[in-house]
Amino acid sequence: MDPRIELRHLRYFLAVAEELHFGRAAQRLHIAQPALSQQIKQLEKIVGVELFRRTSRNVRLTDAGATFQPRASDLLSRLAADLDEAGRVGRGEAGRLDVAFITSATSIVSERLRAFSRRRPDVQVKLHGAFTVDVLTALERGTADVGIVRDAEERDGIALFPLTSEPFVGVVPADHPAAKGERLEAAALAADPLILFPRSAGPHAFDVNTQPLRDAGVEVQVAQECSNWHTIILLVAAGLGVTIAPYSVTTLLPAGARRLELDGPPRTSQIFMATRRGDERPLVRAFLTASET
Amino acid sequence: MDPRIELRHLRYFLAVAEELHFGRAAQRLHIAQPALSQQIKQLEKIVGVELFRRTSRNVRLTDAGATFQPRASDLLSRLAADLDEAGRVGRGEAGRLDVAFITSATSIVSERLRAFSRRRPDVQVKLHGAFTVDVLTALERGTADVGIVRDAEERDGIALFPLTSEPFVGVVPADHPAAKGERLEAAALAADPLILFPRSAGPHAFDVNTQPLRDAGVEVQVAQECSNWHTIILLVAAGLGVTIAPYSVTTLLPAGARRLELDGPPRTSQIFMATRRGDERPLVRAFLTASET
DNA sequence: CGGATCCATAGGTTCAGCTTATTGGTGGAG
DNA sequence: CTCCACCAATAAGCTGAACCTATGGATCCG
């Protein structure tokens, strides 16, 4: 396209097309009439056809001008809308936010999302459930803007913000010897097969989780890995083993499973929000600070 | 919308957004780097948000910039298409043409339209079947660009171009006394009820049509008006009267009707193309001159 | 025929966008 | 740690395009 053409030409053209009078159109544009004549002539030279048929008495649109008028008008209003949209995105009032989170923190995410969506109704939030490691790599790759992880270690390029913490609890089958009491000594699990989240899904979280066992001198031997807490609890209830889990995944226990407080120094699972370090985008900041009114 | 914004800003923005490098983008735009920096900064001031995040090491799009990029690109290509369209309309290669025509000349219109459409496939032709008077007023009002009429009189503001002519013929029921011969003396119709097109649909055409009768001293008394030649012929075939018609509407005669040549000086119906006088639009000229290859 | 109207042209002016030169900040190599 | 290469921002002056005023030429009207 001819790079000489500018929006000025379109604005001037539209003014003349609406007024059908160079003098009045020039007045509306706050310029003198000759300047307008010149610019229109230049536009016609660029397009290669007459857009107006002028006599010294009146001005009419040619067919070419008549077809161009609505398009030019449309173009300008589109541009206005696009600029406005860009402004809103820049101010964090609109746009899209990718949130990656560990599935065991779904309730926290949905609560935060509700608060956030109320404040930024024009922001489209996309949720990606995943493991802690995948959440962090999604952040690093730029696939996600905000992450929610459990017991992550500080690392380069990722900023962590603690959200809440919850205790670890033991979960045993109802017919387990320890199931009669309210509390559980970690050592009592020494003989039972352990069912746990794969360490690869979140090494640090795994280590924090299993620390009570090591503290009690129990060697951590995972009998069964499972990457879904709900399933793990069901396996325990079925009598296939025992586990240590963050409290929140044990709120709804099936019959056949018992939750037991852990003895010893209190151990908690920490839930963090994570962003790329230095990501100061208003949408990201807004999500970090959004909480229920 | 801020009238300071110009297409230059969009072009420069897109160059930087694609190169992510002010130096290279400036090179591509054939300007110096500082000029580009200034224009981008000005654009950002107009929009009110940062579009690029620059370090002295690299350039990245902000969220606002990323949303704006495809829209700006789309805008420019739309404009290019619109300018091209306007140019094609101006040169008569595209656009829309309204053709009003008398229904009794449908075959002529369709023939002409076929020739025209082959040459101007991007022109959308709209056909309006009507009476001669309505065709002419449509032209005058600008509702139609080209008209096809029968036996019209010259009048102000309308230019007429003869297309073809055809003889008038008499049409009588098969059991009419004159039906035995090949030729018809107009005076022989004196006693029969006349079925004719309404004079109001085209006064001059009506007068030309009925002149053979007046020449023969027959007083023209219309027994039945009908504004559709096909129907008139059917009425004749049904024995309700006689008529004088342009030859072409009698090509397919129903049983019960006979076509007879008229005695006396040859009378013909003239078919014209009509335009507004001084309408030199290329599409109109092209339709006037289009004929089968 | 004189006056009013309106678009085009002519010629001078001004400022926006361009130029070159330079600064300042960052990252990588020695 | 220093030096250098790289890159965007800034500074300051220049140039041309868009603008101005004044005028010309055409058409319509009283």
XYZ file of C-alpha atoms (C1' of nucleotides) in Angstrom:
646
model
C 0.000 0.000 0.000
C 1.116 3.510 -0.709
C 2.880 4.643 2.463
C 2.036 8.264 1.752
C -1.520 7.733 2.847
C -2.248 8.852 6.383
C -5.251 8.903 8.662
C -5.446 12.629 8.039
C -6.550 11.827 4.521
C -9.328 9.606 5.781
C -10.512 12.137 8.335
C -10.541 14.911 5.768
C -12.234 12.719 3.201
C -14.986 11.783 5.640
C -15.589 15.402 6.597
C -16.026 16.404 2.960
C -18.101 13.313 2.213
C -20.485 14.219 5.012
C -20.676 17.955 4.402
C -20.363 17.793 0.617
C -18.908 21.266 0.969
C -15.214 22.024 1.217
C -15.714 25.255 3.136
C -17.893 23.779 5.866
C -15.791 20.636 6.095
C -12.653 22.735 6.524
C -14.369 24.721 9.237
C -15.301 21.525 11.041
C -11.705 20.342 10.807
C -10.382 23.707 12.017
C -8.263 24.215 8.946
C -8.508 26.550 5.984
C -10.313 25.472 2.857
C -7.277 25.381 0.513
C -5.451 22.979 2.825
C -8.425 20.653 2.616
C -8.579 20.883 -1.174
C -4.897 20.026 -1.351
C -5.160 17.012 0.914
C -8.189 15.627 -0.900
C -6.440 16.063 -4.202
C -3.424 14.264 -2.804
C -5.620 11.413 -1.582
C -7.203 11.105 -5.008
C -3.763 10.966 -6.548
C -2.758 8.171 -4.187
C -5.904 6.134 -4.774
C -5.714 6.870 -8.486
C -9.362 7.858 -8.928
C -11.604 10.845 -8.364
C -13.474 10.603 -5.085
C -15.533 13.761 -5.514
C -17.048 15.349 -8.549
C -16.848 19.109 -8.012
C -18.405 21.886 -9.932
C -17.878 25.381 -8.671
C -21.438 25.049 -7.499
C -21.617 21.765 -5.659
C -19.723 18.676 -4.586
C -20.876 15.095 -5.068
C -19.366 11.731 -4.252
C -18.281 9.601 -7.184
C -19.086 5.888 -7.128
C -15.575 5.226 -5.878
C -15.997 7.833 -3.157
C -19.372 6.428 -2.173
C -17.983 2.929 -1.747
C -14.978 4.215 0.133
C -16.905 6.363 2.588
C -18.413 3.679 4.831
C -15.185 1.720 4.795
C -13.088 4.676 5.823
C -15.537 5.486 8.555
C -15.491 1.901 9.746
C -11.722 1.885 9.726
C -11.496 4.900 11.985
C -13.958 3.544 14.497
C -12.169 0.198 14.531
C -8.925 1.951 15.216
C -10.499 3.904 18.041
C -11.791 0.671 19.554
C -8.421 -1.030 19.158
C -6.587 1.825 20.809
C -9.063 1.781 23.651
C -8.656 -1.954 24.038
C -4.882 -1.635 24.113
C -5.223 1.063 26.766
C -7.447 -1.141 28.882
C -5.087 -4.065 28.565
C -2.205 -1.782 29.514
C -4.037 -0.617 32.609
C -4.904 -4.191 33.490
C -8.634 -3.699 32.963
C -8.844 -6.241 30.198
C -6.782 -9.017 28.726
C -6.030 -12.607 29.466
C -4.300 -14.285 32.367
C -3.005 -17.860 32.391
C -3.063 -19.424 35.818
C -1.374 -22.768 36.428
C -2.052 -24.493 39.746
C -1.676 -27.761 41.563
C -4.948 -29.628 41.530
C -4.765 -30.147 45.306
C -5.235 -26.395 45.700
C -8.309 -26.131 43.500
C -10.442 -24.648 46.250
C -7.950 -21.885 46.927
C -7.707 -21.108 43.226
C -11.436 -20.954 42.713
C -11.847 -18.671 45.711
C -9.157 -16.313 44.435
C -10.548 -16.457 40.925
C -13.984 -15.467 42.118
C -12.624 -12.393 43.890
C -10.490 -11.464 40.914
C -13.207 -11.876 38.279
C -15.535 -9.631 40.194
C -13.003 -6.816 40.028
C -11.834 -7.430 36.470
C -14.823 -8.759 34.599
C -13.161 -8.088 31.225
C -10.175 -10.271 31.975
C -10.313 -13.766 30.583
C -8.647 -16.178 33.006
C -7.454 -19.521 31.740
C -6.817 -22.234 34.320
C -4.338 -25.086 33.907
C -4.277 -27.807 36.546
C -0.831 -29.456 36.808
C 1.911 -30.668 39.147
C 4.117 -28.240 41.020
C 7.113 -28.821 38.728
C 5.013 -28.268 35.632
C 3.490 -25.137 37.097
C 6.958 -23.720 37.635
C 8.249 -24.595 34.178
C 5.060 -23.138 32.666
C 5.892 -19.913 34.468
C 9.457 -19.948 33.231
C 8.432 -20.662 29.659
C 5.825 -17.958 29.741
C 2.989 -20.443 29.259
C 1.530 -19.276 32.537
C 1.488 -15.870 34.178
C 0.618 -16.914 37.698
C 1.217 -20.221 39.441
C -0.096 -21.781 42.601
C 2.248 -24.393 44.074
C 2.823 -26.341 47.220
C 6.077 -26.274 49.202
C 8.221 -24.978 46.374
C 11.821 -23.945 46.894
C 12.992 -20.489 45.972
C 14.664 -20.500 42.651
C 16.035 -18.072 40.105
C 13.515 -16.249 38.036
C 10.530 -17.222 40.184
C 9.065 -15.116 42.950
C 7.050 -16.934 45.630
C 4.382 -15.402 47.819
C 3.046 -17.496 50.721
C -0.709 -17.869 50.647
C -1.682 -20.194 53.450
C -0.339 -23.242 55.193
C -1.970 -26.352 56.500
C -0.768 -29.240 58.653
C 0.165 -32.632 57.381
C -1.992 -35.425 58.701
C -1.699 -39.168 58.636
C -4.311 -41.223 56.865
C -4.683 -44.902 57.699
C -7.242 -47.613 57.057
C -9.965 -47.912 59.707
C -8.682 -51.328 60.735
C -5.161 -50.096 61.317
C -3.868 -50.516 64.877
C -3.261 -46.775 65.194
C -6.760 -45.915 63.986
C -8.176 -46.279 67.469
C -6.371 -43.183 68.793
C -6.670 -39.548 67.819
C -2.992 -38.990 67.265
C -0.353 -40.825 65.364
C 3.296 -41.370 66.046
C 5.078 -41.421 62.726
C 7.091 -44.423 63.789
C 3.875 -46.424 63.912
C 3.801 -46.347 60.136
C 7.171 -48.012 59.768
C 5.717 -51.353 58.797
C 2.957 -50.120 56.498
C 3.217 -49.704 52.732
C 3.406 -45.993 51.901
C 1.209 -44.516 49.191
C 2.478 -41.098 48.128
C 2.526 -38.505 45.436
C 5.447 -39.078 43.057
C 8.479 -37.173 44.201
C 9.090 -36.029 40.651
C 5.869 -34.027 40.712
C 7.312 -31.744 43.403
C 10.561 -32.866 45.049
C 10.651 -30.268 47.758
C 7.031 -30.754 48.692
C 7.667 -34.484 48.843
C 10.607 -34.021 51.138
C 8.724 -31.685 53.468
C 5.817 -34.091 53.484
C 7.905 -37.099 54.402
C 10.108 -35.299 56.945
C 7.977 -36.448 59.910
C 8.767 -40.027 58.937
C 12.484 -39.442 58.678
C 12.350 -37.566 61.981
C 10.930 -40.703 63.527
C 13.699 -42.784 62.028
C 11.476 -44.435 59.466
C 13.059 -45.127 56.097
C 10.848 -43.666 53.401
C 10.021 -46.460 50.998
C 7.151 -45.642 48.646
C 5.131 -48.766 47.971
C 2.723 -47.102 45.591
C 2.961 -43.810 43.724
C -0.167 -42.009 42.672
C -0.458 -38.548 41.229
C -3.918 -37.749 42.521
C -4.605 -37.207 46.198
C -8.204 -38.241 45.951
C -7.176 -41.589 44.529
C -4.489 -42.019 47.178
C -7.096 -41.563 49.914
C -9.319 -44.145 48.240
C -6.436 -46.603 48.110
C -5.826 -46.071 51.818
C -9.497 -46.597 52.541
C -9.273 -49.842 50.567
C -6.564 -50.974 52.975
C -3.674 -50.925 50.511
C -1.474 -48.739 52.701
C -1.087 -45.511 54.595
C -0.159 -41.966 53.643
C 0.726 -38.557 54.941
C -1.191 -35.808 53.236
C -1.909 -32.089 53.474
C -4.996 -31.581 55.589
C -7.177 -30.063 52.889
C -7.145 -33.151 50.686
C -8.575 -35.173 53.604
C -11.630 -33.049 54.321
C -13.967 -35.530 52.727
C -12.800 -38.948 53.871
C -14.439 -42.096 52.551
C -15.576 -44.694 55.052
C -12.632 -46.999 55.705
C -10.067 -44.212 56.133
C -9.141 -42.343 59.290
C -7.368 -39.010 59.641
C -4.883 -38.749 62.483
C -2.934 -35.788 63.797
C 0.794 -36.296 63.652
C 2.879 -36.284 66.792
C 6.113 -34.432 67.023
C 7.048 -30.892 65.968
C 4.227 -29.369 63.842
C 4.886 -29.777 60.131
C 2.930 -27.749 57.646
C 2.483 -27.665 53.915
C 2.905 -24.181 52.548
C 0.909 -22.982 49.542
C 2.465 -20.243 47.433
C 1.510 -18.005 44.581
C 4.330 -17.759 42.106
C 5.175 -15.338 39.305
C 8.160 -14.659 37.147
C 10.479 -12.456 39.142
C 10.103 -8.861 38.030
C 6.792 -9.467 36.292
C 5.094 -6.229 37.215
C 2.234 -6.487 34.752
C -0.852 -4.968 36.302
C -2.942 -8.075 35.684
C -0.445 -10.228 37.518
C -0.198 -7.767 40.399
C -3.957 -7.592 40.541
C -4.291 -11.350 40.765
C -1.706 -11.493 43.533
C -3.525 -8.928 45.611
C -7.085 -10.003 44.833
C -8.908 -11.520 47.758
C -12.516 -11.736 48.850
C -14.026 -8.379 49.742
C -10.190 9.342 19.096
C -6.997 11.280 19.427
C -6.528 12.983 16.057
C -2.773 13.064 16.508
C -2.515 9.389 15.703
C -1.493 8.645 12.151
C -0.886 5.563 10.070
C 2.806 6.288 10.389
C 2.536 5.317 14.038
C 0.961 1.992 13.136
C 3.513 1.219 10.457
C 6.385 2.047 12.776
C 4.844 0.113 15.630
C 4.426 -2.974 13.473
C 7.994 -2.789 12.255
C 9.331 -2.680 15.809
C 6.887 -5.356 16.962
C 8.140 -7.689 14.257
C 11.830 -6.940 14.547
C 11.889 -6.368 18.310
C 14.871 -4.175 17.571
C 14.698 -0.428 17.006
C 17.813 -0.329 14.855
C 16.714 -3.004 12.412
C 13.158 -1.729 12.321
C 14.405 1.758 11.513
C 16.554 0.341 8.754
C 13.554 -1.473 7.310
C 11.573 1.759 7.400
C 14.423 3.725 5.817
C 14.640 6.154 8.687
C 17.152 6.716 11.464
C 16.754 4.969 14.790
C 16.096 8.070 16.914
C 13.187 9.092 14.698
C 11.648 5.687 15.289
C 12.161 5.925 19.055
C 10.471 9.308 19.063
C 7.461 8.131 17.088
C 6.970 5.043 19.212
C 7.202 7.125 22.332
C 4.646 9.512 20.898
C 2.327 6.632 20.072
C 2.633 5.317 23.601
C 1.784 8.754 24.929
C -1.331 8.877 22.751
C -2.501 5.399 23.731
C -1.583 6.064 27.319
C 0.278 2.805 27.930
C 3.664 1.287 27.265
C 3.651 -0.869 24.140
C 7.236 -2.092 24.432
C 9.348 -2.933 27.407
C 12.900 -1.931 26.543
C 16.103 -2.684 28.315
C 19.315 -1.472 26.780
C 19.731 -5.090 25.792
C 16.464 -6.163 24.267
C 12.939 -5.100 23.356
C 9.769 -6.997 24.227
C 6.098 -6.384 23.605
C 3.983 -5.575 26.622
C 0.571 -7.213 26.962
C -0.999 -4.081 25.535
C 1.442 -4.114 22.640
C 0.813 -7.787 21.994
C -2.944 -7.282 21.790
C -2.539 -4.240 19.601
C -0.170 -5.823 17.096
C -2.575 -8.090 15.196
C -5.238 -5.397 15.195
C -2.927 -2.783 13.774
C -1.765 -5.216 11.145
C -5.331 -6.076 10.277
C -6.225 -2.415 10.033
C -3.495 -1.714 7.522
C -4.416 -4.626 5.304
C -8.072 -3.651 5.440
C -7.182 -0.164 4.391
C -5.099 -1.487 1.532
C -8.033 -3.605 0.387
C -10.449 -0.695 0.694
C -8.218 1.598 -1.306
C -7.855 -1.056 -3.961
C -11.609 -1.555 -4.061
C -12.182 2.164 -4.409
C -9.677 2.257 -7.253
C -11.401 -0.618 -9.020
C -14.786 1.008 -8.600
C -13.349 4.242 -9.947
C -11.999 2.467 -13.006
C -15.320 0.695 -13.498
C -13.893 -2.751 -12.747
C -16.085 -3.300 -9.726
C -19.137 -1.850 -8.102
C -22.854 -2.084 -8.513
C -25.138 -1.143 -11.344
C -28.908 -0.781 -11.081
C -30.684 -1.609 -14.299
C -34.387 -0.886 -14.663
C -36.135 -2.355 -17.683
C -39.550 -3.027 -19.145
C -40.486 -6.639 -18.637
C -41.377 -7.021 -22.315
C -37.675 -6.553 -23.108
C -36.401 -9.195 -20.707
C -34.664 -11.189 -23.415
C -32.725 -8.160 -24.602
C -31.721 -7.321 -21.043
C -30.539 -10.821 -20.236
C -28.505 -10.963 -23.432
C -26.830 -7.660 -22.655
C -26.301 -8.643 -19.046
C -24.544 -11.840 -20.070
C -22.099 -9.918 -22.256
C -21.529 -7.321 -19.585
C -20.987 -9.761 -16.722
C -18.382 -11.662 -18.659
C -16.343 -8.498 -19.014
C -16.958 -7.149 -15.527
C -17.290 -10.140 -13.267
C -16.806 -8.009 -10.139
C -19.730 -5.747 -10.910
C -22.939 -6.611 -9.143
C -25.893 -5.860 -11.423
C -29.300 -5.407 -9.888
C -32.291 -5.762 -12.192
C -35.633 -4.024 -11.656
C -38.476 -4.967 -13.960
C -40.993 -2.094 -14.340
C -43.105 -0.038 -16.748
C -41.514 2.468 -19.060
C -42.646 5.451 -16.994
C -41.286 3.931 -13.805
C -38.014 3.101 -15.482
C -37.598 6.732 -16.466
C -38.474 8.142 -13.054
C -36.113 5.617 -11.451
C -33.377 7.015 -13.656
C -34.255 10.569 -12.737
C -34.359 9.808 -9.048
C -31.059 7.981 -9.179
C -32.675 4.668 -8.198
C -31.449 3.207 -11.457
C -28.286 3.848 -13.442
C -29.392 2.359 -16.746
C -32.872 1.918 -18.135
C -34.311 -0.094 -20.990
C -37.572 1.313 -22.350
C -39.874 1.028 -25.285
C -40.841 3.946 -27.524
C -39.891 6.655 -25.048
C -39.875 10.320 -25.998
C -36.784 12.426 -25.582
C -36.935 14.386 -22.414
C -34.737 16.610 -20.293
C -32.111 14.894 -18.219
C -32.469 11.549 -20.009
C -30.298 10.345 -22.857
C -31.771 7.671 -25.139
C -29.787 5.222 -27.250
C -31.711 3.090 -29.764
C -31.086 -0.610 -29.355
C -33.344 -2.455 -31.779
C -36.778 -2.136 -33.251
C -39.470 -4.641 -34.058
C -42.748 -4.492 -35.950
C -46.167 -4.330 -34.367
C -48.407 -7.252 -35.198
C -52.056 -7.911 -34.710
C -53.171 -10.771 -32.480
C -56.683 -12.179 -32.838
C -58.545 -15.276 -31.674
C -58.317 -18.240 -34.020
C -62.053 -17.993 -34.755
C -61.868 -14.350 -35.788
C -62.917 -13.662 -39.391
C -59.512 -12.117 -40.174
C -57.646 -15.120 -38.779
C -57.933 -16.968 -42.067
C -55.594 -14.599 -43.881
C -51.938 -13.867 -43.312
C -52.321 -10.126 -43.124
C -54.621 -7.842 -41.258
C -56.189 -4.552 -42.203
C -56.401 -2.477 -39.052
C -59.919 -1.425 -39.922
C -60.992 -5.058 -39.542
C -60.559 -4.681 -35.783
C -63.046 -1.809 -35.527
C -65.813 -3.957 -34.086
C -63.675 -6.035 -31.685
C -62.997 -5.251 -28.042
C -59.411 -4.035 -27.674
C -57.138 -5.449 -24.986
C -54.115 -3.240 -24.440
C -51.379 -2.220 -22.078
C -52.481 0.718 -19.894
C -51.567 3.995 -21.547
C -50.293 5.283 -18.217
C -47.508 2.703 -18.230
C -45.955 4.375 -21.266
C -48.048 6.991 -23.050
C -45.808 7.453 -26.042
C -45.383 3.743 -26.580
C -49.148 3.380 -26.347
C -49.707 6.060 -28.944
C -47.171 4.582 -31.334
C -48.705 1.178 -30.837
C -52.231 2.299 -31.559
C -51.339 4.588 -34.483
C -52.156 1.894 -37.094
C -55.711 1.857 -35.747
C -56.109 5.607 -35.873
C -54.582 5.599 -39.363
C -57.357 3.240 -40.412
C -59.974 5.552 -38.909
C -60.748 3.271 -35.995
C -61.521 4.998 -32.717
C -59.269 3.534 -30.032
C -61.513 2.290 -27.256
C -59.780 0.017 -24.803
C -62.176 -2.642 -23.606
C -59.709 -4.256 -21.250
C -56.435 -2.979 -19.799
C -53.775 -5.398 -18.714
C -50.242 -4.621 -17.678
C -48.681 -7.878 -18.756
C -48.322 -8.818 -22.411
C -48.311 -12.506 -21.744
C -51.656 -12.230 -20.015
C -53.041 -10.052 -22.814
C -52.164 -12.743 -25.355
C -53.877 -15.350 -23.211
C -56.995 -13.199 -23.037
C -56.980 -12.891 -26.803
C -56.590 -16.643 -27.155
C -59.570 -17.040 -24.832
C -61.608 -15.003 -27.280
C -62.084 -11.919 -25.120
C -60.818 -9.488 -27.743
C -57.959 -8.513 -30.018
C -54.727 -6.610 -29.569
C -51.794 -5.015 -31.330
C -48.487 -5.973 -29.803
C -44.738 -5.743 -30.391
C -43.618 -8.806 -32.311
C -41.323 -10.191 -29.610
C -44.119 -10.723 -27.077
C -45.940 -12.936 -29.610
C -43.132 -15.399 -30.296
C -44.774 -18.103 -28.223
C -48.474 -17.996 -29.076
C -50.930 -20.231 -27.256
C -53.352 -22.258 -29.329
C -56.394 -20.094 -29.951
C -54.463 -16.981 -30.926
C -53.196 -15.955 -34.364
C -50.501 -13.439 -35.215
C -51.158 -11.319 -38.292
C -48.945 -8.824 -40.086
C -50.411 -5.359 -40.197
C -51.256 -3.722 -43.483
C -50.352 -0.169 -44.190
C -47.109 1.778 -43.664
C -44.701 -0.278 -41.494
C -44.935 0.644 -37.802
C -42.216 -0.401 -35.434
C -41.664 -0.366 -31.713
C -38.298 1.050 -30.777
C -36.325 -0.219 -27.796
C -33.915 2.215 -26.134
C -31.267 2.174 -23.499
C -31.531 5.235 -21.308
C -29.195 6.954 -18.881
C -29.128 10.237 -17.067
C -27.771 12.802 -19.478
C -24.131 13.470 -18.707
C -23.686 10.317 -16.654
C -20.190 9.386 -17.758
C -19.492 6.836 -15.054
C -17.356 4.082 -16.509
C -19.762 1.372 -15.404
C -22.643 3.016 -17.199
C -20.576 3.567 -20.340
C -19.445 -0.029 -20.179
C -22.999 -1.321 -19.965
C -24.052 0.836 -22.914
C -21.273 -0.485 -25.103
C -21.332 -4.100 -23.924
C -22.570 -6.543 -26.513
C -21.936 -10.198 -27.305
C -18.380 -10.864 -28.413
C -24.305 42.617 -15.996
C -22.719 42.946 -11.098
C -22.518 40.293 -7.031
C -22.400 36.123 -4.385
C -20.659 31.599 -3.846
C -17.307 28.133 -3.974
C -13.360 25.346 -5.344
C -8.561 25.648 -7.230
C -4.124 27.828 -7.466
C -0.094 30.657 -5.898
C 3.252 31.883 -2.718
C 5.000 32.389 1.824
C 5.466 30.445 6.763
C 5.843 27.303 10.465
C 6.414 23.264 12.906
C 6.563 18.196 13.015
C 9.417 14.690 11.805
C 13.711 13.897 10.248
C 18.783 13.994 10.569
C 23.591 13.355 12.984
C 26.037 13.299 17.226
C 26.117 11.889 21.837
C 24.835 9.867 26.324
C 23.857 6.142 29.388
C 23.140 1.615 30.649
C 23.830 -3.470 30.113
C 26.060 -7.808 29.052
C 29.843 -10.510 27.504
C 34.921 -11.257 26.604
C 39.526 -10.953 28.046
C 37.464 -6.258 37.181
C 37.942 -3.640 32.988
C 37.018 -2.845 28.446
C 34.297 -2.998 24.572
C 30.275 -3.876 21.810
C 25.592 -3.029 21.586
C 21.380 -0.598 21.845
C 17.832 2.707 23.056
C 17.201 7.486 24.648
C 18.336 12.213 24.368
C 20.067 16.682 22.296
C 20.105 19.990 18.805
C 19.735 21.581 14.370
C 17.575 21.086 9.573
C 14.099 20.402 6.017
C 9.980 19.708 3.765
C 5.109 18.988 4.066
C 1.046 20.842 5.734
C -0.757 24.949 6.680
C -1.881 29.879 6.087
C -3.619 34.247 3.355
C -4.612 36.151 -0.949
C -6.323 35.616 -5.417
C -8.204 33.537 -9.620
C -11.919 31.491 -12.292
C -16.309 29.383 -12.828
C -21.263 29.222 -12.051
C -25.644 30.828 -10.563
C -28.880 34.494 -9.301
C -31.235 38.808 -9.185
